[in-house]
mmCIF file of C-alpha atoms and ligand atoms in Angstrom:
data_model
loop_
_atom_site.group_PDB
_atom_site.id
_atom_site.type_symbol
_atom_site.label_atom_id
_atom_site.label_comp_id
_atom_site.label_asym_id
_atom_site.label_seq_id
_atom_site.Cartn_x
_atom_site.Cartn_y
_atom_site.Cartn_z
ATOM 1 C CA UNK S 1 -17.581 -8.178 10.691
ATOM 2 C CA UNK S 2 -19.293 -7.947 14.074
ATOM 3 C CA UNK S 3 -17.845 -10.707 15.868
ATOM 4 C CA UNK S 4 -14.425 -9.290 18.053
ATOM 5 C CA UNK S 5 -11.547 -10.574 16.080
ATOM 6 C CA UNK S 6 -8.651 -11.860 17.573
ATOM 7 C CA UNK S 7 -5.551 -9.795 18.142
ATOM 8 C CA UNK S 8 -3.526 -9.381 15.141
ATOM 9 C CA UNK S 9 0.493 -10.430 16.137
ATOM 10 C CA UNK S 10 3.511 -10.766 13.449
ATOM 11 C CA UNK S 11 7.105 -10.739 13.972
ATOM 12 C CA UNK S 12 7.345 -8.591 10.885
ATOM 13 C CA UNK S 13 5.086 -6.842 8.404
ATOM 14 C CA UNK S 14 6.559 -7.025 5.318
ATOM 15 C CA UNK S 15 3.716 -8.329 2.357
ATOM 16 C CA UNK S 16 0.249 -9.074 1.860
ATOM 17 C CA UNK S 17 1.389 -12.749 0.469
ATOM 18 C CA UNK S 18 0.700 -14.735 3.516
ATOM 19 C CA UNK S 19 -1.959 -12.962 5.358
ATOM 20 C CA UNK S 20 -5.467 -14.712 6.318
ATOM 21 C CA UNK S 21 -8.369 -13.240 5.340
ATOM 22 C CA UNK S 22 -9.527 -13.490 9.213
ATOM 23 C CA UNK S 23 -5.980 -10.956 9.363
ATOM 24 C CA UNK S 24 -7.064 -9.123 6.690
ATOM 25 C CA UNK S 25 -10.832 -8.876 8.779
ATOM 26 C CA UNK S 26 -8.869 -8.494 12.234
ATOM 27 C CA UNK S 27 -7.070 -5.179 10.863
ATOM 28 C CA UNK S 28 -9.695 -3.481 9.213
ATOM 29 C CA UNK S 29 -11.808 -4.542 12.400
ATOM 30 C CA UNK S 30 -8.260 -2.631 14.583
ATOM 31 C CA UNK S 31 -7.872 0.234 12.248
ATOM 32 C CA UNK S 32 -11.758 1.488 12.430
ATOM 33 C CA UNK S 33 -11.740 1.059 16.141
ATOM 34 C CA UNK S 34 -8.739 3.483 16.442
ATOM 35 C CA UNK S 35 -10.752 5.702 13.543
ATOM 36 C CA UNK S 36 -13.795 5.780 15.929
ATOM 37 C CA UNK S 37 -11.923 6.843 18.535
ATOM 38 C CA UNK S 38 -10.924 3.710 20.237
ATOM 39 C CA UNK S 39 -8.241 3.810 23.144
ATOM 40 C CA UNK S 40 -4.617 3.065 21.998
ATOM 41 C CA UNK S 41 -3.336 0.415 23.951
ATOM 42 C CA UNK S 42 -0.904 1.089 26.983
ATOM 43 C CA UNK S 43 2.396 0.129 26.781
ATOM 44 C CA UNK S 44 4.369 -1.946 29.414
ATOM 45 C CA UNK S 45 7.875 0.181 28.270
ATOM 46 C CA UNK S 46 8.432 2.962 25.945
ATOM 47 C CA UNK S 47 8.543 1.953 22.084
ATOM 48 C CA UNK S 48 10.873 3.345 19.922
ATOM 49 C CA UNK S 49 10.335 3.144 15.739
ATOM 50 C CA UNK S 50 12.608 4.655 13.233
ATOM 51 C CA UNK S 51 12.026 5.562 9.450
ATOM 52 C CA UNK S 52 13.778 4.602 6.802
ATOM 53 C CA UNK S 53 12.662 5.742 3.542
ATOM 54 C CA UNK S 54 15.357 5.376 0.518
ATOM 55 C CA UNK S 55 12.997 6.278 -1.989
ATOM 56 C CA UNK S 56 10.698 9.534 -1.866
ATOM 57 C CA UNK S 57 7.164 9.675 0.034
ATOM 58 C CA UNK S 58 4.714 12.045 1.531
ATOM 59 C CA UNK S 59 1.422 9.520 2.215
ATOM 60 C CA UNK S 60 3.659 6.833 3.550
ATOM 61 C CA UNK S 61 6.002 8.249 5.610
ATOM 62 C CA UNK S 62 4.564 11.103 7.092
ATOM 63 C CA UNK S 63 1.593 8.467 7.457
ATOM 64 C CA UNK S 64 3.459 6.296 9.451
ATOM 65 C CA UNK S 65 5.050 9.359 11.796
ATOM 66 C CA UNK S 66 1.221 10.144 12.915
ATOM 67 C CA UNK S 67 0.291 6.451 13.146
ATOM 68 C CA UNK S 68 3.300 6.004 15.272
ATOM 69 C CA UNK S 69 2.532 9.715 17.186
ATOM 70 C CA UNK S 70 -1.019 8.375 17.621
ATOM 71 C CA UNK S 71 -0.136 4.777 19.028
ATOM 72 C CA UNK S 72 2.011 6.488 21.860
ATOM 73 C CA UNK S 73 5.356 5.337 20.057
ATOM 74 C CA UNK S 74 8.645 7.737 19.778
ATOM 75 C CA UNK S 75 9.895 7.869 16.379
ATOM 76 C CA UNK S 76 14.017 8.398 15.658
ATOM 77 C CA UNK S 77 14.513 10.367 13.214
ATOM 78 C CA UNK S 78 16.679 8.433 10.134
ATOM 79 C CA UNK S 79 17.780 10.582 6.774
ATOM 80 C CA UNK S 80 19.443 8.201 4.577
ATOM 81 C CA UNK S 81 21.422 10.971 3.072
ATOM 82 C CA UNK S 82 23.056 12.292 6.108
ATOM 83 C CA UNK S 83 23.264 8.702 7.425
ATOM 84 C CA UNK S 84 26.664 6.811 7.714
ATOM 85 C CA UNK S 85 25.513 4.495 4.691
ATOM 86 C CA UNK S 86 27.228 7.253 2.762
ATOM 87 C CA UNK S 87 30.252 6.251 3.923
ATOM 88 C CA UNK S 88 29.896 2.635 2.845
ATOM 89 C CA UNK S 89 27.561 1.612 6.317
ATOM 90 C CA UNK S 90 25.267 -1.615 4.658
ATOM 91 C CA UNK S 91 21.385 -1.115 5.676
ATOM 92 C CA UNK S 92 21.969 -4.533 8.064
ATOM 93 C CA UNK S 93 24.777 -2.836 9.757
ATOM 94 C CA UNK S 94 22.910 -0.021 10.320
ATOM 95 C CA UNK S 95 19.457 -1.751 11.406
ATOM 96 C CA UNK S 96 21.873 -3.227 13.850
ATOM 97 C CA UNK S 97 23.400 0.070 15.107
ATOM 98 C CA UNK S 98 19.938 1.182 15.332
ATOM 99 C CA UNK S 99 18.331 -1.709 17.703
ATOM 100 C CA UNK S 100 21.755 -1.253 19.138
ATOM 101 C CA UNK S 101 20.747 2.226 20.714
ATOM 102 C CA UNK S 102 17.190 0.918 21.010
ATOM 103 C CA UNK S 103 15.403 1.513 18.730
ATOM 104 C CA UNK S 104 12.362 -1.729 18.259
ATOM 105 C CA UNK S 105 11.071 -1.104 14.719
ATOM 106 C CA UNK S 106 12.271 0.014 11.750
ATOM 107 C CA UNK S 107 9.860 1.419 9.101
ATOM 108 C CA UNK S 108 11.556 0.772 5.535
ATOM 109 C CA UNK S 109 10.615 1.815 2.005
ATOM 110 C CA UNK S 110 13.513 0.829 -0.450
ATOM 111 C CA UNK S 111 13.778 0.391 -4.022
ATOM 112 C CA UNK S 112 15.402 -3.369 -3.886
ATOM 113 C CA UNK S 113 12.381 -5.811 -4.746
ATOM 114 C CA UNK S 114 12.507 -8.084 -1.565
ATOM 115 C CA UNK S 115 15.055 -5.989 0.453
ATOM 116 C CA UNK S 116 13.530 -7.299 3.499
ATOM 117 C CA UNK S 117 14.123 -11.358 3.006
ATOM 118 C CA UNK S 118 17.656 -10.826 3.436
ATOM 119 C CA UNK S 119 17.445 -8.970 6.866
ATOM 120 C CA UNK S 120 15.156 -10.994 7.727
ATOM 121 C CA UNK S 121 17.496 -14.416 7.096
ATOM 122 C CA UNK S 122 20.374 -12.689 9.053
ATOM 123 C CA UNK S 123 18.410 -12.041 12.061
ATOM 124 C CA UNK S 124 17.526 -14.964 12.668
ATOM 125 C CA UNK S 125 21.433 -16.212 13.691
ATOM 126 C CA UNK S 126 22.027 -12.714 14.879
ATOM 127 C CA UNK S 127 22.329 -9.803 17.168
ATOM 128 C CA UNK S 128 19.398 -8.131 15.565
ATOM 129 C CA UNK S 129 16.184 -8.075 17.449
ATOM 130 C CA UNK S 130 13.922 -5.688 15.584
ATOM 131 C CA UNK S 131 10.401 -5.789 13.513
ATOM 132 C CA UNK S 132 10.906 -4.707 9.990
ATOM 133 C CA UNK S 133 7.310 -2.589 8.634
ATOM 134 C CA UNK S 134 7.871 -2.750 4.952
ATOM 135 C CA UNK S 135 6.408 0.606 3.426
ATOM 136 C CA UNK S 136 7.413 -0.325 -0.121
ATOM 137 C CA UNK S 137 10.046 -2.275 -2.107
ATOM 138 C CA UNK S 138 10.209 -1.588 -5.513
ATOM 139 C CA UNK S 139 7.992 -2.929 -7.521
ATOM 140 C CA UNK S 140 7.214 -5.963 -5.437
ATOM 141 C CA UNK S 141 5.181 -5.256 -2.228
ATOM 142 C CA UNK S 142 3.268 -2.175 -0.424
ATOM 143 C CA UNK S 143 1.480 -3.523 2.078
ATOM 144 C CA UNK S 144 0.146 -0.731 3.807
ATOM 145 C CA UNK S 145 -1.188 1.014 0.737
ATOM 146 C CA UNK S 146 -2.670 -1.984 -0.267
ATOM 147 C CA UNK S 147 -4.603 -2.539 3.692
ATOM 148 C CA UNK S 148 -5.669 0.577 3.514
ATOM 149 C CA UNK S 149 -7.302 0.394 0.181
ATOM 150 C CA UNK S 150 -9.206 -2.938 1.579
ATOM 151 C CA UNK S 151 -10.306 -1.062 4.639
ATOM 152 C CA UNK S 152 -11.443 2.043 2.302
ATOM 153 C CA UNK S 153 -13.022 -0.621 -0.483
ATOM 154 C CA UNK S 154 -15.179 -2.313 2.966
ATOM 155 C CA UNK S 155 -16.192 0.954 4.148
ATOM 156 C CA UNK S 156 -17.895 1.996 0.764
ATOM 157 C CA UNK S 157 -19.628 -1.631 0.092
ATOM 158 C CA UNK S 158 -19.403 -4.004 3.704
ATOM 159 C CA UNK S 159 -18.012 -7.097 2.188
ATOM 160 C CA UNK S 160 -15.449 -7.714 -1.301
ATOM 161 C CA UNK S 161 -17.495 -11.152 -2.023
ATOM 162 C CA UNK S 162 -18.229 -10.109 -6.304
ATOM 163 C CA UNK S 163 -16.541 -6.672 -6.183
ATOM 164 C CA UNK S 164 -15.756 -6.154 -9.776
ATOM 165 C CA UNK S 165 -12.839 -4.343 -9.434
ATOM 166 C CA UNK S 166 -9.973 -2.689 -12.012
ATOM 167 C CA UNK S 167 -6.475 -1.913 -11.626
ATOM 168 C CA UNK S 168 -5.706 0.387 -14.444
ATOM 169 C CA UNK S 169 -2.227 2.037 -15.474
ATOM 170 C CA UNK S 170 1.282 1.255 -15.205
ATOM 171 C CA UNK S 171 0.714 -2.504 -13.900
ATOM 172 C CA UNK S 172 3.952 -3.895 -14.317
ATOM 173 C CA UNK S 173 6.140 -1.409 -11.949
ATOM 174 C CA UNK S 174 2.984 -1.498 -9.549
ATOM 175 C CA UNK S 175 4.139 -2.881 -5.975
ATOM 176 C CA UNK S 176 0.643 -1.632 -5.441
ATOM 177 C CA UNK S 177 -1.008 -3.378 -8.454
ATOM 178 C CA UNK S 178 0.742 -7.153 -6.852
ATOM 179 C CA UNK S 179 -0.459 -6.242 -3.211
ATOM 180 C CA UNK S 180 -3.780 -5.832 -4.111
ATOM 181 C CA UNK S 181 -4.742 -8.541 -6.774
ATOM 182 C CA UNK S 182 -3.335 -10.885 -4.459
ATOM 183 C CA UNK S 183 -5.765 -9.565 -1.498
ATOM 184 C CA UNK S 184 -8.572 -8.633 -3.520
ATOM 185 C CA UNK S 185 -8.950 -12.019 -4.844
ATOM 186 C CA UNK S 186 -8.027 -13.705 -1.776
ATOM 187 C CA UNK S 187 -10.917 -11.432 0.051
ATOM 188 C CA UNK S 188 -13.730 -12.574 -3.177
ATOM 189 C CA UNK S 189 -13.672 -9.922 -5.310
ATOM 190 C CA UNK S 190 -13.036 -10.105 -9.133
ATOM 191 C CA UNK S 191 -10.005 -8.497 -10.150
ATOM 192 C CA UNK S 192 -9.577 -6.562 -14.006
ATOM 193 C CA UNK S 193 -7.136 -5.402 -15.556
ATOM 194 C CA UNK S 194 -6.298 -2.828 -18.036
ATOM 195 C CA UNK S 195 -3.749 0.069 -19.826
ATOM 196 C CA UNK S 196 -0.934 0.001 -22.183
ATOM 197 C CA UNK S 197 -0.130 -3.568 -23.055
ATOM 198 C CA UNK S 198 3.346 -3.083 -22.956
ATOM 199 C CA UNK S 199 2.654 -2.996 -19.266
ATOM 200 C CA UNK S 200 0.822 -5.572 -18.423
ATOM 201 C CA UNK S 201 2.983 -8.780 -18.207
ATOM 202 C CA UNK S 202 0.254 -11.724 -19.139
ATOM 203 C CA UNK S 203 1.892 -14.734 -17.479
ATOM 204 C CA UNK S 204 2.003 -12.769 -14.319
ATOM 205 C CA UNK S 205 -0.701 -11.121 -14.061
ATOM 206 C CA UNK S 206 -3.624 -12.905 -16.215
ATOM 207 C CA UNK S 207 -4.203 -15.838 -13.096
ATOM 208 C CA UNK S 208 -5.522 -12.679 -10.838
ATOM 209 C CA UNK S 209 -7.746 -11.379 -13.416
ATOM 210 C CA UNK S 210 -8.957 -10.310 -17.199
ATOM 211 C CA UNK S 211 -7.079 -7.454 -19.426
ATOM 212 C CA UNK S 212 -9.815 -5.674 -20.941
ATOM 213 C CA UNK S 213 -9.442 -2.195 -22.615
ATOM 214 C CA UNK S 214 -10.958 0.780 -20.175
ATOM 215 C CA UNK S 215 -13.557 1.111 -22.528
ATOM 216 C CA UNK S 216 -15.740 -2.757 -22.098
ATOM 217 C CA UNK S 217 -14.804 -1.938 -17.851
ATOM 218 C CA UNK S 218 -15.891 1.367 -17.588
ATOM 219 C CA UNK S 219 -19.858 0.915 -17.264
ATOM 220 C CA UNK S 220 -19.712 -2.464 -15.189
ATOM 221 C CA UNK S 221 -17.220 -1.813 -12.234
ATOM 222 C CA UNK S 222 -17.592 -1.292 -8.447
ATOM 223 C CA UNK S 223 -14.205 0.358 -8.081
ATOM 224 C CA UNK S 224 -11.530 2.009 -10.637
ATOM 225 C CA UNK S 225 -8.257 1.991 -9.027
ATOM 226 C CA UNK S 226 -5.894 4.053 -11.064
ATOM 227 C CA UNK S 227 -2.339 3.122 -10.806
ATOM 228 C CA UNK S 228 0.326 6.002 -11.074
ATOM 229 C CA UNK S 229 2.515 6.954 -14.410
ATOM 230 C CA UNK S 230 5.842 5.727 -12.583
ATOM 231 C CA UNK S 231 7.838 8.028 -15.139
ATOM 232 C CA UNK S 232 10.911 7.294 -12.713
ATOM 233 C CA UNK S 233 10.831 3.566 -13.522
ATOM 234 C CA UNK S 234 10.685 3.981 -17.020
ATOM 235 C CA UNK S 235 13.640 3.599 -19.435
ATOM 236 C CA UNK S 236 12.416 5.208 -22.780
ATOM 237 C CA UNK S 237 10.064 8.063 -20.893
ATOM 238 C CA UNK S 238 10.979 10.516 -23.653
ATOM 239 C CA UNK S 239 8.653 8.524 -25.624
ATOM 240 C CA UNK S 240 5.602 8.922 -23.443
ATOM 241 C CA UNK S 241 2.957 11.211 -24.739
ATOM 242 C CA UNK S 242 0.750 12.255 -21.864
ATOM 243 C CA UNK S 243 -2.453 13.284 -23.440
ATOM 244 C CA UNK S 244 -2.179 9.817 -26.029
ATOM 245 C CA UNK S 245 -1.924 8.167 -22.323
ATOM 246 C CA UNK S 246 -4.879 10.001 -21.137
ATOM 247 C CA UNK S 247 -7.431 9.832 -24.090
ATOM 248 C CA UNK S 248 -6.517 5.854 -24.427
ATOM 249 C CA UNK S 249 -6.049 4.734 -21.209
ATOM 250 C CA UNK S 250 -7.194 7.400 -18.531
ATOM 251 C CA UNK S 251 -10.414 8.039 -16.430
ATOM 252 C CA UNK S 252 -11.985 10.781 -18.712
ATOM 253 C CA UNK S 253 -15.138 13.086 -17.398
ATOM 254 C CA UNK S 254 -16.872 11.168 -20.480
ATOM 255 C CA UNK S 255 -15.791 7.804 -18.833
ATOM 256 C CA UNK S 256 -16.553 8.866 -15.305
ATOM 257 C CA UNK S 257 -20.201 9.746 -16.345
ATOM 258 C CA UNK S 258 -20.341 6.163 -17.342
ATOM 259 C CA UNK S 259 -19.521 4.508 -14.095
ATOM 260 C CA UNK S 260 -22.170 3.127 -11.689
ATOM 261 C CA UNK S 261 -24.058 5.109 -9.299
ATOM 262 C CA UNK S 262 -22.155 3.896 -6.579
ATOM 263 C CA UNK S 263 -18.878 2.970 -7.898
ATOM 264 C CA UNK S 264 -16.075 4.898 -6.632
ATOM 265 C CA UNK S 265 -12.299 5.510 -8.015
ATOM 266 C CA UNK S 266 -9.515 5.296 -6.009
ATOM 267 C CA UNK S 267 -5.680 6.020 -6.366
ATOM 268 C CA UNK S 268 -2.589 5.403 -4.274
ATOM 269 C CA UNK S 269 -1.261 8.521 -5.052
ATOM 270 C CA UNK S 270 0.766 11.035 -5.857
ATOM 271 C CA UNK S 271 -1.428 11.572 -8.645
ATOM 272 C CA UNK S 272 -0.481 12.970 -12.495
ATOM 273 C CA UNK S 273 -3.229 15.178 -12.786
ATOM 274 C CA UNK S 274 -4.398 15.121 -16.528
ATOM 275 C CA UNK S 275 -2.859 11.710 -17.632
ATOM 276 C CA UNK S 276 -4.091 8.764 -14.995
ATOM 277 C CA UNK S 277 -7.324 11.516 -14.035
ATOM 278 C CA UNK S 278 -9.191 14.593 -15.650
ATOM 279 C CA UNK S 279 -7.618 17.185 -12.761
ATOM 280 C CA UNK S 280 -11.575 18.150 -12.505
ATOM 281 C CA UNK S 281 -12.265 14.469 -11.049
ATOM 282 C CA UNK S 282 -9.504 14.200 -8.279
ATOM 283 C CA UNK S 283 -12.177 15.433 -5.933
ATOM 284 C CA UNK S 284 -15.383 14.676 -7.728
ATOM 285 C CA UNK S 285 -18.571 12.907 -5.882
ATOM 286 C CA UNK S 286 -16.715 9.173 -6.251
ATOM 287 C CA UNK S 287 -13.244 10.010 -5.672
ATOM 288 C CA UNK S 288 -11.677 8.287 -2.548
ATOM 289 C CA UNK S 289 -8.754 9.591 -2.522
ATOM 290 C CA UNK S 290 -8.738 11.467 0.293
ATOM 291 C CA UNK S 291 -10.501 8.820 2.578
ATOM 292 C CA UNK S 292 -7.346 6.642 1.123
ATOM 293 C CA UNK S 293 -5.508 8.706 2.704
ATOM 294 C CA UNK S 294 -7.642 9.103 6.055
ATOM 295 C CA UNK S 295 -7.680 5.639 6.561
ATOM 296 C CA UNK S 296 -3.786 5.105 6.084
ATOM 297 C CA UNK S 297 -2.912 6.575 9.787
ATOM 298 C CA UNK S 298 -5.351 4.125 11.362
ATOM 299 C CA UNK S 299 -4.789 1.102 9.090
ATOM 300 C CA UNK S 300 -0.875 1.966 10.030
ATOM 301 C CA UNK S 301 -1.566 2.174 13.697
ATOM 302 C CA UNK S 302 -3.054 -1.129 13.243
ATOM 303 C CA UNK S 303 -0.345 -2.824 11.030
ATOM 304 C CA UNK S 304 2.302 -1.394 13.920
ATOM 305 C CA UNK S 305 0.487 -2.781 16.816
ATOM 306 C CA UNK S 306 0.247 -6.147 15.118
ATOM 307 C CA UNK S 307 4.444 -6.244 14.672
ATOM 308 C CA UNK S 308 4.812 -4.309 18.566
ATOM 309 C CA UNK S 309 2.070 -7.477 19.372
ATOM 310 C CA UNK S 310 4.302 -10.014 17.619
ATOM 311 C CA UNK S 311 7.431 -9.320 19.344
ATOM 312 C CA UNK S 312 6.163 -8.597 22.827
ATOM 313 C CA UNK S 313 6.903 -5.204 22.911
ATOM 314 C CA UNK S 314 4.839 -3.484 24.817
ATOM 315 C CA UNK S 315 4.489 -6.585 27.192
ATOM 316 C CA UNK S 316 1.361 -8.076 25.717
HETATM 317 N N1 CP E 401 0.973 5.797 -2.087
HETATM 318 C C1 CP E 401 2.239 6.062 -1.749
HETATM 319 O O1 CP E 401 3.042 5.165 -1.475
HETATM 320 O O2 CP E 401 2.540 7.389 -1.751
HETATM 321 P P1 CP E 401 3.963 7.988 -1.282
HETATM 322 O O3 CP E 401 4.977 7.515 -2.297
HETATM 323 O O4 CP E 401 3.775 9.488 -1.257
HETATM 324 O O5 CP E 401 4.264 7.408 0.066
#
C-alpha cells in the first residue's frame, strides 16, 4: 500500500456495504498518516459536528470527540436525555434544528437497525444539508469499529489476502460481526465462525464463512475476534450461565496457549472479563485491544474527513 491513494469523499458514512476495497486501502492509507503524525488538513471555514449517541458508549463516542478535536473540528454538545426529543421532537426534526444553527455533521449511534436510510431519503427533497457518521445501529452496521479493526488486522500482517480469521460470540446481535465479514471477505481473508448455535443464524451468516466449534479454530487462526455477551439484547438472560459460556465457547489460557505464534485476538469492546476472555489475557502478549482502540481516533479522523471531503466542507 505504497502507492498515494486517492482522496477518500462520501456524502455520508453510514456502512461498510458499499465501500471499495481501494476505499477500504485509501483510509487505512489516511488514518496511519494522521497516526504518524501527518498534518490535518486546513479548513476553508470552521466545521461544526455534533454527537448523538442514543445508546451507551465510551470507545465510540469519546473516540469520535478526539478524532473530531484532532481534525480541527468544534463539536456541539447533544444529550439525548436533556434534548427536546423528550418532549415528542422526532430525530429528523431535530437533525434539522441542528444544521439549522449550523451544525455540518451529525455523529449518530442508535438502536433502530437502519435508522439512517430514512434521514437519508428525506434529505434528499429537503431542508437538511448535513453528513450523517453512523457510529452504530443496532445490530446492523458499525462501521467505524469495523475500519478500525481492518487498519489494526493490516498493521499486524501487511495484507488480509488468506487471513484465517474467527468471529466468535454473540454473532447474531453483532452490528460488528455483519461489518466485518462483509469487509474481511471483500479485502481476501477467510472468515470463521463460531459460539452458541442459538446465535449464529445459518442462512445469514454461512455465505461469509464456516461455523466450526472454538475447539477445530483455535490452533489454525491468524486472528480471534471475540464478539461481546450483549446481555442487553437478550430476552431470556436469566438463563445465561457465564462460566458454561466461558468453558464452551470462550478464549481460555489453555486455548490461548494453542494459538499461533503470531496470531493475535482482538475485541470491540467493552469486554466481560471471565466469560468472552480469561481476565488474565485482556492484556496478554497477543491482545490488541488496546491498539483497537489507538487506532479508532485516527481511523475516525479519517472516516470524518472523507464525509467533510464529500460535501465540500472545508472547501476542498
Ligand atoms: N466498540 C464499541 O462500540 O464500544 P462502545 O459501545 O463503548 O462505543
Amino acid at each position: 500500500m505504497q502507492k498515494s491513494l486517492e482522496m477518500v469523499k462520501l456524502p455520508h458514512f453510514v456502512s461498510v456495504e458499499n465501500l471499495s476495497v481501494t476505499t477500504v486501502k485509501a483510509l487505512i492509507q489516511r488514518a496511519t498518516y494522521f497516526q504518524q503524525g501527518g498534518n490535518v488538513p486546513v479548513w476553508s471555514k470552521p466545521i461544526y459536528a455534533a454527537n448523538l449517541f442514543f445508546e451507551n458508549s465510551t470507545r465510540t463516542h469519546c473516540s469520535f470527540e478526539m478524532a473530531e478535536s484532532k481534525l480541527g473540528l468544534t463539536a456541539i454538545p447533544f444529550d439525548p436525555a436533556a434534548s427536546s426529543m423528550q418532549k415528542g421532537e422526532t430525530l429528523y426534526d431535530t437533525l434539522l434544528t441542528l444544521n439549522s444553527i449550523g451544525v455540518d455533521l451529525a455523529v449518530i449511534r442508535h438502536s433502530q437497525n437502519g435508522y439512517y436510510r430514512n434521514l437519508i431519503n428525506l434529505s434528499a427533497n429537503s431542508q437538511l444539508n448535513l453528513g450523517i457518521v453512523n457510529a452504530g445501529d443496532g445490530s446492523g452496521q458499525h462501521p467505524s469499529q469495523s475500519l478500525l479493526d481492518m487498519l489494526t488486522i493490516y498493521q499486524q500482517f501487511g495484507h488480509f489476502d488468506g487471513l484465517k480469521i474467527a468471529i466468535v460470540g454473540d454473532l447474531t446481535n453483532s452490528r460488528v460481526a455483519r461489518s466485518n465479514m462483509q469487509l474481511l471477505t471483500r479485502l481476501g481473508a477467510e472468515v470463521y465462525f463460531s459460539g452458541p448455535e442459538y446465535w449464529y443464524d445459518q442462512q445469514e451468516f454461512s455465505q461469509y464463512g464456516q461455523y466450526l466449534p472454538i475447539d477445530q479454530l483455535i490452533g489454525q487462526m491468524d486472528v480471534m475476534m471475540l464478539l461481546r455477551v450483549q446481555h442487553e439484547r437478550h430476552a431470556n438472560e436469566s438463563q445465561f450461565d457465564a462460566q458454561n459460556y466461558h468453558q464452551k465457547y470462550g478464549l481460555t489460557n489453555a486455548r490461548y496457549q494453542q494459538m499461533k505464534d503470531k496470531a493475535i485476538i482482538m475485541h470491540p469492546g467493552p469486554i466481560n472479563r471471565g466469560i468472552e476472555i480469561d481476565s488474565k489475557l485482556v492484556e496478554a502478549p497477543k491482545s490488541r485491544f488496546a491498539q483497537q482502540m489507538k487506532n479508532g481516533v485516527f481511523m475516525r479522523m479519517a472516516m470524518l474527513e472523507a464525509v467533510i471531503n464529500g460535501r465540500h466542507l472545508g472547501g476542498r
